[in-house]
Coordinates of N, CA and C and ligand atoms in Angstrom, one line a residue:
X1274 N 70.5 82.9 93.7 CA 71.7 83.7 93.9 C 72.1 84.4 92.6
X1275 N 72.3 86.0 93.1 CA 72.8 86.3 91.9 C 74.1 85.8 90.7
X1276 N 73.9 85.9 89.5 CA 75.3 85.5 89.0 C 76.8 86.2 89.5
X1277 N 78.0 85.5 89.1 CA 79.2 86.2 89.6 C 80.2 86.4 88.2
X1278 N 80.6 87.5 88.0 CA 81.0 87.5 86.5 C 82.1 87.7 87.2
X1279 N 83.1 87.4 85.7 CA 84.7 88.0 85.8 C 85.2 89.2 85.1
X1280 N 85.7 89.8 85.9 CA 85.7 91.5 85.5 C 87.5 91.5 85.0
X1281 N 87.8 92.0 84.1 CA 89.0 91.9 83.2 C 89.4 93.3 83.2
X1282 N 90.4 94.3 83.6 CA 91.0 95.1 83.4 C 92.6 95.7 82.8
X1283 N 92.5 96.2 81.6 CA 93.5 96.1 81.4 C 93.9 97.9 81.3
X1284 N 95.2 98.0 81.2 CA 96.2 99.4 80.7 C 97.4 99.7 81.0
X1285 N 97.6 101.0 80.6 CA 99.1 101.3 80.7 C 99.3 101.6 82.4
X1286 N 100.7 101.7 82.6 CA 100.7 101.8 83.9 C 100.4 103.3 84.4
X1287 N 99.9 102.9 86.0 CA 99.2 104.4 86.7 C 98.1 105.0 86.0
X1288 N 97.4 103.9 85.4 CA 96.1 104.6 84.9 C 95.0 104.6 85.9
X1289 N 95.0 104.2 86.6 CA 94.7 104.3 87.7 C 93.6 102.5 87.9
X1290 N 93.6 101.8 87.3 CA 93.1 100.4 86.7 C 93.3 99.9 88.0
X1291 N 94.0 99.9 89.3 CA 94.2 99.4 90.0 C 92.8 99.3 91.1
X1292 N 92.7 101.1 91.1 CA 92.4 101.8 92.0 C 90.5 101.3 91.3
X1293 N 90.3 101.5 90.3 CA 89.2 101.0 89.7 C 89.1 99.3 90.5
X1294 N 89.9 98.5 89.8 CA 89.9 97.3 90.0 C 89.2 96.8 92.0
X1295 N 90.3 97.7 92.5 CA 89.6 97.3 93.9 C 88.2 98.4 94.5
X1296 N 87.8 99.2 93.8 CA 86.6 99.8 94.0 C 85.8 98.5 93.8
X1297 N 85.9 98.3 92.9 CA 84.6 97.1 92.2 C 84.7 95.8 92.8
X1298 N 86.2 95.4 93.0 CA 85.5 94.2 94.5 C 84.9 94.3 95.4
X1299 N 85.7 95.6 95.9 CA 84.1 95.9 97.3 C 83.0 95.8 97.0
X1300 N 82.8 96.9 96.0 CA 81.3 96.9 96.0 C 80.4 95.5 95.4
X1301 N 81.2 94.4 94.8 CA 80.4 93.6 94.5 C 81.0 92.6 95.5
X1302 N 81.5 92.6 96.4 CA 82.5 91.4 97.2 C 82.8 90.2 96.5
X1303 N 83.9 90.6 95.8 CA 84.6 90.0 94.4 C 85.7 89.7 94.9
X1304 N 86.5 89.0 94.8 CA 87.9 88.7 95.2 C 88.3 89.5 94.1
X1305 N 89.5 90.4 94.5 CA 90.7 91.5 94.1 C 92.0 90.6 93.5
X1306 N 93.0 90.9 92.4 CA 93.9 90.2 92.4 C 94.7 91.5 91.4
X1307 N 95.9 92.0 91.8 CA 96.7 92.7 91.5 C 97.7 92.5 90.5
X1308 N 97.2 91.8 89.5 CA 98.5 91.1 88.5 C 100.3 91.5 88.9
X1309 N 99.9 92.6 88.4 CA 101.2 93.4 88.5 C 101.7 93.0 89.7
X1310 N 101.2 93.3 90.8 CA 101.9 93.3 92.1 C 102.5 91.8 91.9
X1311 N 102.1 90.6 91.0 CA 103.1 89.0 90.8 C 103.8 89.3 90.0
X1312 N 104.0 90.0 89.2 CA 105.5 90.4 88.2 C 106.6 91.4 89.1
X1313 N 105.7 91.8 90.5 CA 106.7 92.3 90.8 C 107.3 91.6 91.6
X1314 N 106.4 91.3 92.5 CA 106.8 89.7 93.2 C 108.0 88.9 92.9
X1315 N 107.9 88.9 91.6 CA 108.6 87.8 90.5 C 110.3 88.3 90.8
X1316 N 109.8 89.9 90.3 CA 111.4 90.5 90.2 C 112.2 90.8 92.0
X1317 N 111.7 90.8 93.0 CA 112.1 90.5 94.2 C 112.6 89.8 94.3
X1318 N 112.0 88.2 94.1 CA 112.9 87.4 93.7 C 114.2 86.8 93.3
X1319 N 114.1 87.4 92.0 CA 114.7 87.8 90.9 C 116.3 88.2 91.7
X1320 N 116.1 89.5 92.2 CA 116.9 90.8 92.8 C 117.2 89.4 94.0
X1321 N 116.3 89.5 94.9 CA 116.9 88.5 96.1 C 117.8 87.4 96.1
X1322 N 117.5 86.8 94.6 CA 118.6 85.5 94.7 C 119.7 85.7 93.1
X1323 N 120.0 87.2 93.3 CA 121.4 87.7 92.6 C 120.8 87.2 91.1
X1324 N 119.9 87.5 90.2 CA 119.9 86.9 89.1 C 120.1 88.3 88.0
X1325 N 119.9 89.3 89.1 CA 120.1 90.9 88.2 C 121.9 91.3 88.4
X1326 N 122.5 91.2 87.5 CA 123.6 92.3 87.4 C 123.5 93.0 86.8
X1327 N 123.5 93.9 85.7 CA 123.4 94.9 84.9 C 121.7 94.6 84.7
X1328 N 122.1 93.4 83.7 CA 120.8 92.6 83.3 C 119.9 91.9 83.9
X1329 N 118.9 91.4 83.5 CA 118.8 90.2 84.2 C 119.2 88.6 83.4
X1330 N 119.8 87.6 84.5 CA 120.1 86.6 84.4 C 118.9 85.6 84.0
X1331 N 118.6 85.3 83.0 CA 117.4 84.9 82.0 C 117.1 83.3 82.6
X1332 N 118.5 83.0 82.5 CA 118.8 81.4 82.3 C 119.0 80.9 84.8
X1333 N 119.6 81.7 84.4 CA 119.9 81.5 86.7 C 118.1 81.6 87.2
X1334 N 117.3 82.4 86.7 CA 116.4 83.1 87.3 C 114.9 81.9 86.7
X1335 N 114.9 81.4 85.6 CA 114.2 80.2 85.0 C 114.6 79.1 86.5
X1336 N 115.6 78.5 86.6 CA 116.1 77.9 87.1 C 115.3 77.7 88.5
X1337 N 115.5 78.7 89.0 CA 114.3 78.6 90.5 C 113.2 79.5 90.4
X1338 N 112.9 79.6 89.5 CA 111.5 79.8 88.9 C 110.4 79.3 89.8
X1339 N 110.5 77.7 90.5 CA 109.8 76.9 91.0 C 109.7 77.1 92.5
X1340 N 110.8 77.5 92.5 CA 111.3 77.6 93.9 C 110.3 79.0 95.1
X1341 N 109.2 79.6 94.4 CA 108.6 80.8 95.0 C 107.4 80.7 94.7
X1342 N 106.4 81.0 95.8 CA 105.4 81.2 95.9 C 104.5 82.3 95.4
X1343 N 103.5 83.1 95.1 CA 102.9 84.6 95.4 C 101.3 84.3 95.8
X1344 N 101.4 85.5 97.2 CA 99.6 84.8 97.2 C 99.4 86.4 98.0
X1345 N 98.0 86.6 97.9 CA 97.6 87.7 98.8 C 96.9 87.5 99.7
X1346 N 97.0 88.6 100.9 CA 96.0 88.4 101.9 C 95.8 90.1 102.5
X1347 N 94.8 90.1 103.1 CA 94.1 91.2 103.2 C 95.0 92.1 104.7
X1348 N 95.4 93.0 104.8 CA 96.5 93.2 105.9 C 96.1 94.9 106.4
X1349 N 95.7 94.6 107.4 CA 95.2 96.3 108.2 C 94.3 96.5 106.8
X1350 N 93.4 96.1 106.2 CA 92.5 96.4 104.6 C 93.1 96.9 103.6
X1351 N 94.4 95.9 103.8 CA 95.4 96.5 102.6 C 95.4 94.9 101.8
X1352 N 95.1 94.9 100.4 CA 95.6 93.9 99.8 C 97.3 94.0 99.3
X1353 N 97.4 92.7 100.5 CA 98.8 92.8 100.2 C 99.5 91.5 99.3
X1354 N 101.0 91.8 99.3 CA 101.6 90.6 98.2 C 102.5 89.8 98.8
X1355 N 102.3 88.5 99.2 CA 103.3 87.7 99.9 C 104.0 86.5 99.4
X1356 N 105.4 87.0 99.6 CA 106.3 86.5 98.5 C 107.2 85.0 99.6
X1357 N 106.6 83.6 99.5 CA 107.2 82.3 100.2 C 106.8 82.8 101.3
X1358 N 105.6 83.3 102.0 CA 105.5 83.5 103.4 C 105.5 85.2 103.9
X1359 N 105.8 85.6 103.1 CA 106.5 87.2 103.5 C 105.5 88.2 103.0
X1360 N 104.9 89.4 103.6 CA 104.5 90.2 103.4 C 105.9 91.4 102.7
X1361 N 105.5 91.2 101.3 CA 106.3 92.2 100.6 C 105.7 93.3 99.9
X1362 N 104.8 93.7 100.1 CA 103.8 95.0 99.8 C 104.3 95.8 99.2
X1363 N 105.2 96.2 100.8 CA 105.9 97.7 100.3 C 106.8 97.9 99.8
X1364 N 107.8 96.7 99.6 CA 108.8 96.8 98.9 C 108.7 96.4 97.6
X1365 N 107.7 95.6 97.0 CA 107.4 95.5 95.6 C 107.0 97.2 94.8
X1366 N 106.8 98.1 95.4 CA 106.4 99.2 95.3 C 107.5 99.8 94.7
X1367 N 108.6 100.0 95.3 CA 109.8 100.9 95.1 C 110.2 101.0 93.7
X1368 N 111.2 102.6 93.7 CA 111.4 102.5 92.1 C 112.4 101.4 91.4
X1369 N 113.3 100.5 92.7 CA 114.4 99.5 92.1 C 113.3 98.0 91.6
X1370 N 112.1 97.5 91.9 CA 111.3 97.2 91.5 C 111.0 97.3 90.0
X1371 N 110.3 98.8 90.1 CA 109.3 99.5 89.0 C 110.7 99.8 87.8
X1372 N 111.7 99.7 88.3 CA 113.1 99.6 86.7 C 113.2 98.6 86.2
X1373 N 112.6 97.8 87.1 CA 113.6 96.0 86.5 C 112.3 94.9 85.7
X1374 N 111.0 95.7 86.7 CA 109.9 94.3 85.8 C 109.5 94.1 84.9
X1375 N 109.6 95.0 84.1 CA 109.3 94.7 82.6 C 110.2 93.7 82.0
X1376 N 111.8 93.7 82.4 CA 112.6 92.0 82.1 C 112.1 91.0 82.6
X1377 N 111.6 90.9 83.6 CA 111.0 90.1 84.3 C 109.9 89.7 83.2
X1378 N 109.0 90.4 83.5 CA 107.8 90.2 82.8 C 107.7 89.7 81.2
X1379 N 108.6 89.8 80.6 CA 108.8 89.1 79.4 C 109.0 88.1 79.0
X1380 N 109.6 87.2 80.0 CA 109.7 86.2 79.8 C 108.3 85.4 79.2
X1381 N 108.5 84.3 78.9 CA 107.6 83.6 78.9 C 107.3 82.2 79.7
X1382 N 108.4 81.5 80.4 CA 107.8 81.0 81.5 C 107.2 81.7 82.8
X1383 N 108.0 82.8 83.1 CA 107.5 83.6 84.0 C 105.7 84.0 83.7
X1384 N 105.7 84.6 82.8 CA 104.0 84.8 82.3 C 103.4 83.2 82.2
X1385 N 104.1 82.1 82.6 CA 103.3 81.1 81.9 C 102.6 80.8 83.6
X1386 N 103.8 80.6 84.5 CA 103.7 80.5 86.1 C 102.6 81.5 86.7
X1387 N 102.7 82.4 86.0 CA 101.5 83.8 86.5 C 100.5 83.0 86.4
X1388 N 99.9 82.9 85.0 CA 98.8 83.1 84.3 C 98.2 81.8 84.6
X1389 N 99.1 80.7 85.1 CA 98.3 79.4 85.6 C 98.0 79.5 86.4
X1390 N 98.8 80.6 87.7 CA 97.7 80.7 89.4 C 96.8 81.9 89.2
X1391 N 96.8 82.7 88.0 CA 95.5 83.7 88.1 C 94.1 82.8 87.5
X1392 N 94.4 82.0 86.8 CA 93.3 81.3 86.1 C 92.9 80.7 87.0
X1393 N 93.8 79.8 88.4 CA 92.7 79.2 89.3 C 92.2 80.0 90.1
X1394 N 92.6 80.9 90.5 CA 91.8 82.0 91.3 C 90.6 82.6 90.5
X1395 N 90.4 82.8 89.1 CA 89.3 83.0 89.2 C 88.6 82.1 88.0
X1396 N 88.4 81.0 87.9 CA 87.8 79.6 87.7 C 86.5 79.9 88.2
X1397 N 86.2 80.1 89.0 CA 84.8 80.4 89.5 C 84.1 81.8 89.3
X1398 N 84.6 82.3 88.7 CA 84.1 83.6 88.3 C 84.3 84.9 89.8
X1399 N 83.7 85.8 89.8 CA 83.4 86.8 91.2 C 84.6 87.0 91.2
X1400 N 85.4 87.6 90.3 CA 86.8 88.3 90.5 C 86.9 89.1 89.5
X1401 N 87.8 90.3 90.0 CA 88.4 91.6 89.3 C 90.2 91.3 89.3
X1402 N 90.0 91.7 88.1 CA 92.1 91.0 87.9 C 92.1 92.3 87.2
X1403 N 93.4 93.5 87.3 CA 93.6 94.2 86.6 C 95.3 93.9 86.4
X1404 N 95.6 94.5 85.3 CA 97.1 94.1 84.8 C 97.4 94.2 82.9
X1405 N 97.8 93.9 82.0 CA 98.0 93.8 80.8 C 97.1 93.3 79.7
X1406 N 97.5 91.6 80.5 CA 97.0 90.7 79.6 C 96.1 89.9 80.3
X1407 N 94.8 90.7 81.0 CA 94.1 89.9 81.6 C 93.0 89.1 80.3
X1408 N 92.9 90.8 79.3 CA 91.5 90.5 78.9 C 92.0 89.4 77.7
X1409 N 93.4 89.5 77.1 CA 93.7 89.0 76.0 C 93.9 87.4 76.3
X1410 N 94.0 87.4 77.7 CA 95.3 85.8 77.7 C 95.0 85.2 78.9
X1411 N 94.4 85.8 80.3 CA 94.3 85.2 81.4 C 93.0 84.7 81.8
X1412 N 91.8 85.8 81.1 CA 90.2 85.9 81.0 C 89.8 85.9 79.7
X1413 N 89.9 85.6 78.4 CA 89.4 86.0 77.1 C 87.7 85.4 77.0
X1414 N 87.3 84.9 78.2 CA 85.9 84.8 78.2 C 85.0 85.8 79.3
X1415 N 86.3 86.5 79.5 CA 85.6 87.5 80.9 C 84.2 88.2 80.3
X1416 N 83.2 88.2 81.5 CA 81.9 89.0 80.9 C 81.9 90.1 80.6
X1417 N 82.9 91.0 81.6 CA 82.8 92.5 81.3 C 84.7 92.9 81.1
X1418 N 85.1 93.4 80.3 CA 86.8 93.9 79.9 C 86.5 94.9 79.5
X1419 N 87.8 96.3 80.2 CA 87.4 97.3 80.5 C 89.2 97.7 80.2
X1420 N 89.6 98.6 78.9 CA 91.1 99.2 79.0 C 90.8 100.6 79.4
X1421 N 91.7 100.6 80.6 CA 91.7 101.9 81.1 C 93.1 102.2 80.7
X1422 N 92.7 104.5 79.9 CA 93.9 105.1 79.9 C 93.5 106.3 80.2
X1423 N 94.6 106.8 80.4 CA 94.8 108.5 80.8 C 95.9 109.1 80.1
X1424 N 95.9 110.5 80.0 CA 97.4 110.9 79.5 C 98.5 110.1 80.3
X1425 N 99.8 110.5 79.9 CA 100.9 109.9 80.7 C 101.0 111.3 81.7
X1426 N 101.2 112.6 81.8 CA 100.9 113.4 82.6 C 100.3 113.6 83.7
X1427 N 98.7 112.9 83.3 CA 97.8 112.3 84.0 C 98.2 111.6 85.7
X1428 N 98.7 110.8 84.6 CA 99.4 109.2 85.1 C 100.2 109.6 86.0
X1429 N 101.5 110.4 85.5 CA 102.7 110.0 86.2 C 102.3 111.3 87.3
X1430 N 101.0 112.2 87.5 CA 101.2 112.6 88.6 C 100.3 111.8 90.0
X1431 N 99.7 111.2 89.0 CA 99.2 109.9 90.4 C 100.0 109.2 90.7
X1432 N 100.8 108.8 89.8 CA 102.1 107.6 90.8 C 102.5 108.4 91.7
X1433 N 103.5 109.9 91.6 CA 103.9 110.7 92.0 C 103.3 110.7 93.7
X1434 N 102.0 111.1 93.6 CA 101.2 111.5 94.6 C 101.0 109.8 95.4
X1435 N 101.2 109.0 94.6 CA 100.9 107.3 95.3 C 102.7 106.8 96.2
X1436 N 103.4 107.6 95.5 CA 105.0 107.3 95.7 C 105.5 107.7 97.0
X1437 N 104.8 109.6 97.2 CA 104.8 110.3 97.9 C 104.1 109.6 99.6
X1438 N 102.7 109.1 99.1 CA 102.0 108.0 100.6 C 102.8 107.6 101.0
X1439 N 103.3 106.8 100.1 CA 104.5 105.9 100.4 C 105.8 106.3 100.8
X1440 N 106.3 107.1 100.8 CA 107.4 107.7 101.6 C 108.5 108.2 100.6
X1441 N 108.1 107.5 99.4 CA 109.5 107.6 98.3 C 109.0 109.3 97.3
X1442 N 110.7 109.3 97.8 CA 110.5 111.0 97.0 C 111.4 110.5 95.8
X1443 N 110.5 111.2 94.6 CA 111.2 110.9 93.2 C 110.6 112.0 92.2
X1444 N 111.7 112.5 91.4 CA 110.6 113.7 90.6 C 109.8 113.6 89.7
X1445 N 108.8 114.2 89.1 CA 108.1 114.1 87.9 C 108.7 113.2 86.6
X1446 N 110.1 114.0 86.0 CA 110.6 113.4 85.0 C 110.8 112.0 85.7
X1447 N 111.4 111.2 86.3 CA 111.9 110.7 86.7 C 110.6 109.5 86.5
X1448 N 109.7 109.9 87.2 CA 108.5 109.2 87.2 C 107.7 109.2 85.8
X1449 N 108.1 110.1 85.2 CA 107.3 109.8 83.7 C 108.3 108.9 82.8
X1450 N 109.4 109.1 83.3 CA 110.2 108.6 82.4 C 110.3 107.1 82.3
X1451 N 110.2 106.9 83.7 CA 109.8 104.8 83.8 C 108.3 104.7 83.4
X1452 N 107.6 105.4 83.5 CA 106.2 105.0 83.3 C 106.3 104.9 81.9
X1453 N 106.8 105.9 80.9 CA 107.1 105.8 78.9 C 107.6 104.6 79.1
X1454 N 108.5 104.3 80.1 CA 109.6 103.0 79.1 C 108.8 101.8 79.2
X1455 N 108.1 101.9 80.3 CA 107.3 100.7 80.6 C 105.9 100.4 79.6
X1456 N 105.6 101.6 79.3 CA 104.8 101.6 78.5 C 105.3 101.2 77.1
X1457 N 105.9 101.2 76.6 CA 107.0 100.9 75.3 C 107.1 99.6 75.6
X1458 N 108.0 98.8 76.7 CA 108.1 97.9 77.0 C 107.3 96.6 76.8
X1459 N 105.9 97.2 78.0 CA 105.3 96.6 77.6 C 104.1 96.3 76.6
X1460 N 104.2 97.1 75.7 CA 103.0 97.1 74.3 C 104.0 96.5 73.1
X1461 N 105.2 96.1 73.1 CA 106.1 96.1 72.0 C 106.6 94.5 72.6
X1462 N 106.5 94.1 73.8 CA 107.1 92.7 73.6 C 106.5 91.7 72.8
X1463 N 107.3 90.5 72.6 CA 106.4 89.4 71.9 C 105.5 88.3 72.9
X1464 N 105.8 88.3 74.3 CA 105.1 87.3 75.0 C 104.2 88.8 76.0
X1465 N 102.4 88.1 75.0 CA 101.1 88.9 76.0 C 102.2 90.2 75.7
X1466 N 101.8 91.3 75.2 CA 101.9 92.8 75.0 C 100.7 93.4 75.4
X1467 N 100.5 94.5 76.4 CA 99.8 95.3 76.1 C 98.6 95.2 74.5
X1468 N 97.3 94.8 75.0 CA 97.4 95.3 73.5 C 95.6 95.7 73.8
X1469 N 94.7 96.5 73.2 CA 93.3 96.5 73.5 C 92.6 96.0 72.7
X1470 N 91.9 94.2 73.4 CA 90.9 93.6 73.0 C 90.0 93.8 72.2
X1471 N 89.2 93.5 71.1 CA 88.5 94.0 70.3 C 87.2 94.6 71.4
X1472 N 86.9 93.2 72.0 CA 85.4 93.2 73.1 C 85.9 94.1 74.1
X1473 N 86.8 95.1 74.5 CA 86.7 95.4 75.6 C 86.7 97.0 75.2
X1474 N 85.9 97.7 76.3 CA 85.1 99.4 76.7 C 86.3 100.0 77.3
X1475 N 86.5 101.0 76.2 CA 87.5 102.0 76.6 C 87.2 103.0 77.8
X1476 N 87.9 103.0 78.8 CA 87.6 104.3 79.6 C 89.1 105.3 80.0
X1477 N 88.5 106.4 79.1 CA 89.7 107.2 79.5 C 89.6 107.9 80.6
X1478 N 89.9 107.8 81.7 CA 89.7 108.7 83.1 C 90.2 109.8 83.7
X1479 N 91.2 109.9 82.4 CA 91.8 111.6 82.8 C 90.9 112.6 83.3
X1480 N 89.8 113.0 83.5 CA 89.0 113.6 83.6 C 87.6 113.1 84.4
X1481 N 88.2 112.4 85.1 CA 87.2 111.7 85.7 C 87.8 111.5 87.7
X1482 N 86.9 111.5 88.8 CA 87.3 111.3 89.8 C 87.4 109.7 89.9
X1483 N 87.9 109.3 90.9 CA 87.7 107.9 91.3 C 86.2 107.8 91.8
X1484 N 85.6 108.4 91.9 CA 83.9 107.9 92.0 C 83.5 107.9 90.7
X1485 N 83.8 108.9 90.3 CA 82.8 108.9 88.9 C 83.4 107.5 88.0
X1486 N 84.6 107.0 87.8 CA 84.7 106.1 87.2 C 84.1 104.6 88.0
X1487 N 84.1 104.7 89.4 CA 83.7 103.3 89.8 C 82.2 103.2 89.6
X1488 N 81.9 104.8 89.4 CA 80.2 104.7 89.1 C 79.6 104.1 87.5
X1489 N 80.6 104.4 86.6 CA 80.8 104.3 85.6 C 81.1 102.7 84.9
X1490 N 81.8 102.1 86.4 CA 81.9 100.7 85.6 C 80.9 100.0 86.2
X1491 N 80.4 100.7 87.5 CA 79.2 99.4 88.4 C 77.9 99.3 87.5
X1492 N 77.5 100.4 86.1 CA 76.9 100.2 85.6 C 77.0 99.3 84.9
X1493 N 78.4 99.5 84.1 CA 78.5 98.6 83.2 C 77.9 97.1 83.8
X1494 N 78.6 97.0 85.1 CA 78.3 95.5 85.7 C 76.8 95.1 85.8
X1495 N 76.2 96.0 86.3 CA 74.5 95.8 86.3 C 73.9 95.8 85.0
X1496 N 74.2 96.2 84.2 CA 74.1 95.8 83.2 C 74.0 94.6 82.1
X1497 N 75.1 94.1 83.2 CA 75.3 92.2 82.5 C 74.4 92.0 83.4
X1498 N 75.0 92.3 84.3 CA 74.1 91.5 85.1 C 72.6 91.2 85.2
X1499 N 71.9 92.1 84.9 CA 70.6 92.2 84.3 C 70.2 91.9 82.8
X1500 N 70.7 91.2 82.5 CA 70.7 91.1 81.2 C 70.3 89.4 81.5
X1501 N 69.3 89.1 80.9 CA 68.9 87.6 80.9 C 69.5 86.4 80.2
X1502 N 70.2 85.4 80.5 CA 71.1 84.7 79.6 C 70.1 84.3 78.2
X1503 N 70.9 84.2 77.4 CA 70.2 83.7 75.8 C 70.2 82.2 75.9
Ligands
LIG2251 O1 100.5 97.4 87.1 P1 102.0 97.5 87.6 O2 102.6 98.8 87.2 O3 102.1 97.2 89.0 O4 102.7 96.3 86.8 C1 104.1 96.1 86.9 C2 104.7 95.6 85.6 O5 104.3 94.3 85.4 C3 104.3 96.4 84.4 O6 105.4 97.2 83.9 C4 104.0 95.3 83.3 C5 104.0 94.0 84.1 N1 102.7 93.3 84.0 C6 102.5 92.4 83.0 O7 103.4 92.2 82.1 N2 101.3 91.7 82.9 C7 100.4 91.9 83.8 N3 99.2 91.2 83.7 C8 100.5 92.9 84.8 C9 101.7 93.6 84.9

């Protein structure tokens, strides 16, 4: 049987890492796992049991911390995100979401809760995880780690066009302007930052289709993969 490696993806947001990330489960039938989509999970939550008022409530929101599940499951061939039982997909999506999880996300029990159910999921290798701190903190033995970036331009007109699928009209600035903060946000915190791995292969995809880059990493993968252990 062939080997099953763990594929580690990291970058800024709307680099399109996602869209990479689930090309390459298919094509290797890898189990998919969305990081992001559990920090946003987290901030639903969060939002659902009043822990945001201006801020968020640091100390209320630790508190039942315990109290929530996140798991996916595959829905009309949509990898979706189910929050205690609930398909919350599409509302983790939204821009009152995409304002608030970077608080979220800082924490450090919150990252501690993530990072202990992404490690059992892929324990056995045969998974693609894209998100921040895959390659730094959740996989630091992954076989292949890959930071993906693009301009923010780039970027914020694929959210745009991804926002738009989805029903939500929001303008360009608007949309670049959470994507900078988030980008700021997240490279500058002290718990797991943004940061690129010494071992991991830069791909800038500004300039690149979504085939050309899934073509671009399936080598990289046959590449380990053909490569005979030492
Ligand atoms: O990839 P995304 O835009 O859906 O991620 C949402 C937020 O979650 C992002 O602003 C940073 C945070 N995040 C994180 O801190 N660590 C991860 N592994 C994935 C996402």
């Amino acid at each position: 049987m062939k080997k099953k490696i763990t594929i580690a993806i990291d970058g800024h947001s709307a680099c399109g890492k996602s869209t990479l990330a689930k090309g390459l489960a298919k094509a290797l039938s890898y189990r998919y796992v969305d990081s992001g989509a559990m920090y946003r999970g987290a901030t639903l939550y969060a939002l659902e049991n009043d822990c945001f008022e201006k801020e968020l409530d640091e100390a209320k929101f630790i508190h039942i911390l315990d109290d929530f599940q996140l798991d996916f499951k595959i829905i009309s061939g949509i990898n979706s995100l189910f929050l205690n039982g609930e398909n919350v997909e599409n509302e983790i999506r939204q821009p009152h979401i995409a304002e608030r999880v970077s608080k979220v996300a800082r924490i450090k029990k919150v990252r501690r809760k993530m990072v202990a159910q992404q490690k059992k999921w892929g324990k056995n290798g045969g998974i693609v995880m894209d998100g921040r701190d895959i390659g730094s903190v959740v996989f630091p033995d992954a076989e292949l780690k890959l930071f993906v970036t693009a301009s923010v331009d780039v970027r914020t007109q694929r959210r745009l066009n991804e926002l738009k699928n989805n029903g939500v009209t929001q303008n360009f600035d608007e949309v670049k302007n959470n994507l900078s903060e988030r980008d700021y946000l997240d490279s500058t915190r002290k718990e797991s930052p943004l940061i690129q791995v010494e071992d991991a292969i830069v791909l800038d995809n500004s300039e690149l289709s979504i085939e050309e880059q899934l073509d671009w990493a399936l080598a990289k993968v046959n590449e380990i993969l053909n490569t005979p252990p030492r």
